[in-house]
């Protein structure tokens, strides 16, 4: 079925304005996200390349330090978003970036596990609010009908961070001895300092509203301002209608079984995402013992990047298919099953090439779902309930960000082989379990919604609502 959006004619002024916004803002904000994701996942590159040995860390300790980031992130996410609303997205995003950059640079001189854990917690506090703030900033610059494409372009930065960041981390680690530092310390310095620089640049580069954007013509400024104002008026009217029900709307989200099901579906995908992010470099580091291969640090970085190239392609193509068909149950459940089956099997692939190929399928499955998942809550929640529901789902997902690396590290330590080496089959099987659970819960959610007529992810009408 052709969407209403596709049938709506687009004027020349609309085309030119949206094109300029896409080219001027999305790459820069995506670059900010690139640095953001690289800084939070840098520990995954440092751990097997000298940090574990220098700090005498166990796999469990690495897992805890990786995951404790999300405790600080969760605690400060809501206050940070409130501050963003008060001070403006441009100022607050710049402040966040400079702050986390300073903390990220301090990892250069970390001396033991306790310092590492504290800095990871503080890094989470410093980064809190950046991702939803960036989403909000971009959403405020385009009318609702264009947000799908804009946000999909922005989301591409996440897999591409590893495509570019892993080899970059390898190069920095390979610069062992620079400034008298070990290679992994050079890497922390090299990925942390740009956050401070770009944060300062963002203060001047980003603009709060179209009328401040000198790169738009006067006509484009007027068109975009009027479009956004009309949408704001419509939203405020809807809020006025439901103002007396705000408390009920808030509680509706927290007492909704569907919201909690969505939260656990999201938990499974985020669990898989951060297991790959933090432990894929460690698994690749073990290729030498398993298969008798030998790679330098840069080559390991290139290998780490490989799965994320098809993942970025899958994300884009899957989103286009969702835009065309409307979101279907199998758009979520299908990739979840594929990810559940492939991630534990990767350890038995028999060669480095086959292992990375299987992991690439897992990464494709996870990333294909992420941007499309967020269209589900708005199918049955509106207003305050929608805002509360999305916040709850995101919080549960971030708990997986803590649980995945910690559980993976602890279980790998508990299942060591006779030589005392951590083993990863059971931890990867746990990832597979959570992804499979996500698939089952998606089918259950769809069945319940169809049965009572209140929620149908397989409706023929386009499901993406921005």
Coordinates of C-alpha atoms in Angstrom, one line a residue:
X1 CA 0.0 0.0 0.0
X2 CA 1.3 3.4 -0.9
X3 CA 1.8 5.7 2.0
X4 CA 0.0 9.0 2.4
X5 CA 3.4 10.6 2.8
X6 CA 4.5 9.4 -0.6
X7 CA 1.3 10.8 -2.2
X8 CA 1.9 14.3 -0.8
X9 CA 3.6 16.5 -3.3
X10 CA 6.8 18.1 -2.2
X11 CA 7.5 21.7 -3.2
X12 CA 10.9 22.9 -4.5
X13 CA 11.4 25.0 -1.4
X14 CA 10.8 22.0 0.8
X15 CA 13.2 19.8 -1.1
X16 CA 16.0 22.4 -1.0
X17 CA 15.5 23.1 2.7
X18 CA 15.5 19.5 3.9
X19 CA 18.5 18.7 1.7
X20 CA 20.4 21.6 3.3
X21 CA 19.5 20.5 6.8
X22 CA 20.5 16.9 6.0
X23 CA 23.9 17.9 4.6
X24 CA 24.6 20.6 7.1
X25 CA 23.5 19.1 10.4
X26 CA 23.3 15.4 10.2
X27 CA 27.0 14.6 9.3
X28 CA 28.2 16.9 12.1
X29 CA 25.8 15.5 14.8
X30 CA 26.6 12.0 13.5
X31 CA 30.3 12.8 13.9
X32 CA 29.6 13.8 17.5
X33 CA 27.8 10.5 18.0
X34 CA 30.8 8.7 16.3
X35 CA 33.1 10.1 19.0
X36 CA 30.6 9.4 21.7
X37 CA 30.3 5.7 20.8
X38 CA 34.0 5.3 20.3
X39 CA 34.8 6.8 23.7
X40 CA 32.4 4.6 25.5
X41 CA 33.6 1.4 23.7
X42 CA 37.3 2.2 23.7
X43 CA 37.8 -0.1 26.7
X44 CA 37.0 -3.0 24.4
X45 CA 40.0 -2.2 22.3
X46 CA 42.3 -1.4 25.2
X47 CA 41.6 -4.5 27.2
X48 CA 43.2 -7.2 25.0
X49 CA 45.9 -4.9 23.8
X50 CA 47.9 -4.3 27.0
X51 CA 45.5 -2.8 29.5
X52 CA 44.6 -6.2 31.1
X53 CA 48.2 -7.1 31.5
X54 CA 49.4 -3.7 32.7
X55 CA 46.6 -3.4 35.3
X56 CA 46.4 -7.1 36.2
X57 CA 42.7 -7.3 35.3
X58 CA 40.5 -10.4 35.2
X59 CA 37.8 -10.7 32.5
X60 CA 35.2 -10.2 35.2
X61 CA 36.8 -6.9 36.2
X62 CA 36.9 -5.8 32.6
X63 CA 33.2 -6.7 32.2
X64 CA 32.3 -4.8 35.3
X65 CA 34.3 -1.7 34.3
X66 CA 32.7 -1.8 30.8
X67 CA 29.2 -2.1 32.2
X68 CA 29.3 0.3 35.2
X69 CA 29.3 3.1 32.6
X70 CA 25.6 2.5 32.2
X71 CA 24.8 2.9 35.9
X72 CA 26.0 6.5 35.9
X73 CA 24.3 7.0 32.5
X74 CA 20.9 5.8 33.7
X75 CA 21.0 7.8 36.9
X76 CA 21.7 11.1 35.2
X77 CA 19.8 10.6 31.9
X78 CA 16.5 12.2 33.0
X79 CA 18.1 15.2 34.8
X80 CA 20.3 15.8 31.8
X81 CA 17.4 15.8 29.5
X82 CA 15.6 18.3 31.7
X83 CA 18.7 20.5 31.7
X84 CA 18.8 20.2 27.9
X85 CA 15.2 21.5 27.7
X86 CA 16.1 24.4 29.9
X87 CA 19.4 25.5 28.4
X88 CA 18.9 24.5 24.8
X89 CA 20.1 21.5 22.8
X90 CA 23.1 23.3 21.2
X91 CA 24.5 24.5 24.5
X92 CA 23.8 21.4 26.4
X93 CA 25.2 19.0 23.8
X94 CA 28.4 21.0 23.6
X95 CA 28.7 21.0 27.4
X96 CA 28.1 17.2 27.5
X97 CA 30.8 16.6 24.8
X98 CA 33.5 18.7 26.5
X99 CA 32.8 17.1 29.9
X100 CA 33.0 13.6 28.6
X101 CA 36.1 14.4 26.6
X102 CA 37.9 15.6 29.7
X103 CA 36.9 12.3 31.5
X104 CA 37.9 10.2 28.5
X105 CA 41.4 11.8 28.4
X106 CA 41.9 10.9 32.1
X107 CA 41.8 7.2 31.1
X108 CA 45.3 7.8 29.7
X109 CA 46.7 7.7 33.3
X110 CA 44.5 5.1 34.9
X111 CA 46.6 2.9 37.3
X112 CA 44.4 0.1 38.6
X113 CA 41.0 -1.5 38.5
X114 CA 39.4 0.8 41.1
X115 CA 40.4 3.9 39.1
X116 CA 39.2 2.3 35.9
X117 CA 35.8 1.5 37.4
X118 CA 35.4 5.0 38.9
X119 CA 36.3 6.7 35.6
X120 CA 33.9 4.5 33.7
X121 CA 31.1 5.4 36.1
X122 CA 32.0 9.1 35.8
X123 CA 32.1 8.8 32.0
X124 CA 28.5 7.5 32.0
X125 CA 27.5 10.5 34.2
X126 CA 29.2 12.9 31.7
X127 CA 27.7 11.3 28.6
X128 CA 24.2 11.1 30.1
X129 CA 21.6 12.6 27.8
X130 CA 23.7 13.0 24.7
X131 CA 21.9 10.4 22.5
X132 CA 18.3 11.5 23.3
X133 CA 19.5 15.1 23.1
X134 CA 21.0 14.6 19.7
X135 CA 17.8 12.9 18.5
X136 CA 15.7 15.8 19.9
X137 CA 18.0 18.4 18.3
X138 CA 17.6 16.8 14.8
X139 CA 13.9 16.3 15.3
X140 CA 13.4 20.0 16.1
X141 CA 15.0 20.9 12.7
X142 CA 12.7 18.9 10.4
X143 CA 8.9 18.4 10.0
X144 CA 7.6 15.0 11.2
X145 CA 7.3 13.6 7.7
X146 CA 11.0 13.9 7.1
X147 CA 12.3 12.6 10.5
X148 CA 12.5 9.0 9.5
X149 CA 15.2 9.5 6.9
X150 CA 17.1 12.1 9.0
X151 CA 17.2 9.8 12.0
X152 CA 18.1 6.8 10.0
X153 CA 21.1 8.7 8.5
X154 CA 22.1 9.7 12.0
X155 CA 21.8 6.1 13.3
X156 CA 24.2 4.9 10.7
X157 CA 27.0 6.5 12.7
X158 CA 26.7 3.7 15.3
X159 CA 27.9 0.8 13.1
X160 CA 30.2 3.1 11.2
X161 CA 31.9 4.1 14.4
X162 CA 33.4 0.6 14.6
X163 CA 34.1 0.5 10.8
X164 CA 36.3 3.5 11.1
X165 CA 37.1 3.5 14.9
X166 CA 38.4 0.0 15.2
X167 CA 41.3 0.5 12.7
X168 CA 41.9 4.0 14.2
X169 CA 42.1 2.5 17.6
X170 CA 44.6 -0.1 16.2
X171 CA 46.8 2.6 14.7
X172 CA 46.8 4.5 18.0
X173 CA 47.6 1.4 20.0
X174 CA 50.4 0.7 17.5
X175 CA 51.9 4.1 18.4
X176 CA 53.4 2.5 21.5
X177 CA 55.9 4.8 23.2
X178 CA 54.4 8.1 21.9
X179 CA 54.7 10.7 24.7
X180 CA 56.3 7.8 26.7
X181 CA 53.0 6.0 27.0
X182 CA 51.9 2.4 26.4
X183 CA 49.9 2.0 23.2
X184 CA 46.5 1.5 24.9
X185 CA 47.1 4.7 26.8
X186 CA 47.9 6.6 23.6
X187 CA 44.6 5.2 22.2
X188 CA 42.6 6.6 25.2
X189 CA 44.3 10.0 24.7
X190 CA 43.7 10.0 20.9
X191 CA 40.0 9.2 21.1
X192 CA 39.3 11.4 24.1
X193 CA 40.9 14.7 23.0
X194 CA 38.7 15.1 19.9
X195 CA 35.6 15.2 22.0
X196 CA 36.8 18.4 23.7
X197 CA 37.7 20.0 20.4
X198 CA 34.5 19.1 18.6
X199 CA 32.4 20.1 21.7
X200 CA 33.8 23.6 21.5
X201 CA 33.3 23.7 17.7
X202 CA 29.7 22.5 18.2
X203 CA 28.9 25.6 20.4
X204 CA 29.5 27.8 17.3
X205 CA 28.6 25.5 14.5
X206 CA 25.2 24.3 15.6
X207 CA 22.2 26.7 15.6
X208 CA 19.2 26.6 17.8
X209 CA 16.6 27.5 15.2
X210 CA 16.2 28.0 11.4
X211 CA 16.2 31.8 11.7
X212 CA 19.8 31.6 13.0
X213 CA 21.0 29.5 10.1
X214 CA 22.7 31.7 7.6
X215 CA 23.2 28.7 5.3
X216 CA 19.4 28.8 4.6
X217 CA 17.9 31.4 2.3
X218 CA 15.4 33.8 3.7
X219 CA 12.6 31.9 1.9
X220 CA 13.8 28.6 3.3
X221 CA 14.0 30.0 6.8
X222 CA 10.4 31.3 6.6
X223 CA 9.1 28.0 5.2
X224 CA 10.8 25.8 7.8
X225 CA 9.9 28.1 10.7
X226 CA 6.2 28.1 9.7
X227 CA 6.2 24.3 9.2
X228 CA 7.7 23.7 12.6
X229 CA 5.5 26.3 14.3
X230 CA 2.3 24.7 12.8
X231 CA 3.4 21.3 14.2
X232 CA 4.1 22.8 17.6
X233 CA 0.7 24.4 17.7
X234 CA -1.0 21.1 16.8
X235 CA 1.0 19.3 19.5
X236 CA 0.1 21.9 22.1
X237 CA -3.5 21.6 21.2
X238 CA -3.4 17.9 21.7
X239 CA -1.6 18.4 25.0
X240 CA -4.3 20.8 26.2
X241 CA -7.0 18.3 25.4
X242 CA -5.3 15.6 27.5
X243 CA -3.9 18.0 30.2
X244 CA -6.3 16.7 32.8
X245 CA -5.2 13.1 32.2
X246 CA -1.4 13.6 32.4
X247 CA -1.0 11.6 35.6
X248 CA -3.1 8.8 34.2
X249 CA -1.1 8.9 31.0
X250 CA 2.2 8.6 32.9
X251 CA 0.9 5.7 35.0
X252 CA -0.5 4.1 31.9
X253 CA 3.0 3.5 30.5
X254 CA 4.3 2.0 33.7
X255 CA 1.4 -0.3 34.2
X256 CA 1.1 -1.3 30.5
X257 CA 2.1 -5.0 29.9
X258 CA 2.9 -4.0 26.3
X259 CA 5.4 -1.4 27.4
X260 CA 7.2 -3.9 29.6
X261 CA 7.2 -6.5 26.8
X262 CA 8.8 -3.9 24.5
X263 CA 11.3 -3.1 27.2
X264 CA 12.4 -6.8 27.4
X265 CA 12.5 -7.0 23.6
X266 CA 14.8 -4.0 23.5
X267 CA 16.9 -5.5 26.4
X268 CA 17.7 -8.5 24.2
X269 CA 19.0 -6.5 21.3
X270 CA 21.0 -4.1 23.5
X271 CA 22.5 -7.1 25.3
X272 CA 23.7 -8.4 22.0
X273 CA 24.9 -5.0 20.8
X274 CA 27.2 -4.3 23.8
X275 CA 28.5 -7.9 24.1
X276 CA 29.8 -7.5 20.5
X277 CA 31.1 -4.0 21.2
X278 CA 33.1 -4.9 24.3
X279 CA 34.2 -8.5 23.6
X280 CA 34.6 -8.8 19.8
X281 CA 38.2 -7.4 20.0
X282 CA 39.0 -10.0 22.8
X283 CA 37.5 -12.8 20.7
X284 CA 39.6 -11.7 17.7
X285 CA 42.7 -11.5 19.9
X286 CA 42.2 -15.2 20.6
X287 CA 42.4 -16.2 16.9
X288 CA 46.1 -16.7 17.3
X289 CA 45.7 -19.5 19.9
X290 CA 42.7 -21.1 18.2
X291 CA 43.8 -21.0 14.6
X292 CA 47.5 -20.4 14.7
X293 CA 47.1 -17.0 13.0
X294 CA 49.0 -13.9 13.9
X295 CA 47.8 -10.3 13.4
X296 CA 49.3 -6.9 14.4
X297 CA 47.1 -4.5 16.3
X298 CA 46.1 -2.5 13.2
X299 CA 45.0 -5.7 11.5
X300 CA 43.0 -6.7 14.5
X301 CA 41.3 -3.3 14.3
X302 CA 40.4 -3.9 10.6
X303 CA 39.0 -7.4 11.4
X304 CA 36.9 -5.9 14.2
X305 CA 35.5 -3.4 11.7
X306 CA 34.5 -6.0 9.1
X307 CA 31.1 -7.1 10.6
X308 CA 29.9 -3.5 10.9
X309 CA 30.1 -2.7 7.2
X310 CA 27.3 -5.1 6.2
X311 CA 25.5 -4.1 9.5
X312 CA 25.3 -0.5 8.3
X313 CA 24.0 -1.6 4.9
X314 CA 21.4 -3.8 6.6
X315 CA 20.3 -1.0 8.8
X316 CA 19.7 1.3 5.9
X317 CA 18.0 -1.3 3.6
X318 CA 15.8 -2.7 6.4
X319 CA 14.6 0.8 7.3
X320 CA 13.7 1.5 3.7
X321 CA 11.7 -1.7 3.6
X322 CA 9.9 -0.8 6.8
X323 CA 9.1 2.6 5.3
X324 CA 7.7 0.9 2.2
X325 CA 5.7 -1.9 3.8
X326 CA 5.0 -0.6 7.2
X327 CA 6.5 -2.3 10.2
X328 CA 5.7 -6.0 10.4
X329 CA 6.2 -8.5 13.2
X330 CA 8.9 -10.3 11.2
X331 CA 10.9 -7.1 10.8
X332 CA 11.7 -7.5 14.5
X333 CA 11.3 -11.2 15.3
X334 CA 13.1 -12.4 12.2
X335 CA 16.4 -10.7 12.9
X336 CA 16.2 -11.6 16.5
X337 CA 16.0 -15.4 15.6
X338 CA 18.9 -15.0 13.2
X339 CA 21.0 -13.2 15.8
X340 CA 20.1 -15.8 18.4
X341 CA 21.3 -18.7 16.3
X342 CA 24.5 -17.1 14.8
X343 CA 26.2 -15.5 17.8
X344 CA 27.0 -18.7 19.7
X345 CA 27.7 -20.7 16.5
X346 CA 30.4 -18.1 15.6
X347 CA 32.8 -19.7 18.1
X348 CA 32.6 -23.0 16.2
X349 CA 33.0 -21.6 12.7
X350 CA 36.4 -23.2 12.3
X351 CA 38.5 -20.3 10.8
X352 CA 38.9 -16.5 11.4
X353 CA 37.1 -15.7 8.1
X354 CA 34.1 -18.0 8.9
X355 CA 33.9 -16.6 12.4
X356 CA 33.8 -13.0 11.3
X357 CA 31.3 -13.9 8.6
X358 CA 28.9 -15.4 11.1
X359 CA 29.4 -12.5 13.5
X360 CA 28.7 -10.1 10.6
X361 CA 25.3 -11.8 10.3
X362 CA 24.6 -11.3 14.0
X363 CA 25.6 -7.6 13.7
X364 CA 23.3 -7.2 10.7
X365 CA 20.4 -8.7 12.6
X366 CA 20.9 -6.4 15.6
X367 CA 21.4 -3.1 13.7
X368 CA 18.6 -3.7 11.3
X369 CA 16.1 -3.7 14.1
X370 CA 17.3 -0.8 16.3
X371 CA 16.0 2.3 14.4
X372 CA 12.8 0.6 13.5
X373 CA 12.0 -0.8 16.9
X374 CA 11.2 2.7 18.2
X375 CA 8.2 3.0 15.9
X376 CA 6.3 0.4 18.0
X377 CA 5.5 2.4 21.2
X378 CA 3.8 5.2 19.3
X379 CA 1.3 2.7 17.9
X380 CA -0.5 2.4 21.2
X381 CA 0.8 5.2 23.4
X382 CA 0.3 9.0 22.9
X383 CA 1.2 12.1 24.8
X384 CA 2.7 11.8 28.2
X385 CA 2.2 8.0 28.2
X386 CA 4.4 7.8 25.0
X387 CA 7.1 9.9 26.5
X388 CA 7.1 7.9 29.8
X389 CA 6.9 4.6 27.9
X390 CA 9.9 5.4 25.6
X391 CA 11.9 6.5 28.7
X392 CA 11.1 3.3 30.5
X393 CA 12.0 1.1 27.5
X394 CA 15.3 3.0 27.0
X395 CA 16.2 2.6 30.7
X396 CA 15.7 -1.1 30.6
X397 CA 17.8 -1.3 27.5
X398 CA 20.6 0.6 29.2
X399 CA 20.5 -1.9 32.0
X400 CA 21.5 -4.5 29.4
X401 CA 24.4 -2.2 28.6
X402 CA 25.6 -2.9 32.2
X403 CA 24.6 -6.5 32.4
X404 CA 26.0 -7.7 29.0
X405 CA 29.7 -7.0 29.6
X406 CA 29.6 -7.9 33.3
X407 CA 27.8 -11.2 32.8
X408 CA 29.9 -12.1 29.8
X409 CA 33.1 -11.5 31.6
X410 CA 32.0 -13.2 34.8
X411 CA 30.7 -16.3 33.0
X412 CA 33.8 -16.5 30.8
X413 CA 35.9 -16.5 33.9
X414 CA 33.8 -19.1 35.6
X415 CA 34.0 -21.5 32.6
X416 CA 37.8 -21.3 32.1
X417 CA 39.4 -24.3 30.3
X418 CA 42.1 -26.5 31.8
X419 CA 44.8 -24.0 30.8
X420 CA 43.0 -21.3 32.7
X421 CA 41.8 -19.4 29.6
X422 CA 38.4 -17.7 29.7
X423 CA 35.8 -19.5 27.5
X424 CA 33.1 -17.6 25.6
X425 CA 30.6 -20.3 24.4
X426 CA 28.3 -20.0 27.4
X427 CA 28.4 -16.2 27.5
X428 CA 27.5 -16.1 23.8
X429 CA 24.7 -18.7 24.4
X430 CA 23.3 -16.3 26.9
X431 CA 23.3 -13.6 24.3
X432 CA 21.5 -16.0 22.0
X433 CA 18.9 -16.8 24.7
X434 CA 18.0 -13.1 25.2
X435 CA 17.7 -12.5 21.4
X436 CA 15.5 -15.5 21.0
X437 CA 13.4 -14.3 23.9
X438 CA 13.0 -11.0 22.1
X439 CA 11.7 -12.8 19.0
X440 CA 9.2 -14.8 21.1
X441 CA 8.0 -11.7 23.0
X442 CA 7.5 -9.8 19.7
X443 CA 5.3 -12.6 18.4
X444 CA 3.3 -12.6 21.7
X445 CA 2.9 -8.8 21.6
X446 CA 1.7 -8.9 18.0
X447 CA -0.8 -11.8 18.8
X448 CA -2.2 -10.0 21.8
X449 CA -2.6 -6.7 19.9
X450 CA -4.4 -8.3 17.0
X451 CA -6.7 -10.3 19.4
X452 CA -8.0 -7.2 21.2
X453 CA -7.7 -4.9 18.2
X454 CA -5.7 -2.3 20.1
X455 CA -2.2 -2.9 18.6
X456 CA -1.3 -4.3 15.2
X457 CA 2.3 -4.1 14.0
X458 CA 1.2 -5.8 10.8
X459 CA -1.3 -3.2 9.8
X460 CA -1.1 -2.3 6.1
X461 CA -0.8 1.4 6.8
X462 CA 2.7 2.7 7.2
X463 CA 3.8 2.1 10.7
X464 CA 6.7 4.6 11.0
X465 CA 5.4 7.6 13.1
X466 CA 7.9 10.4 13.8

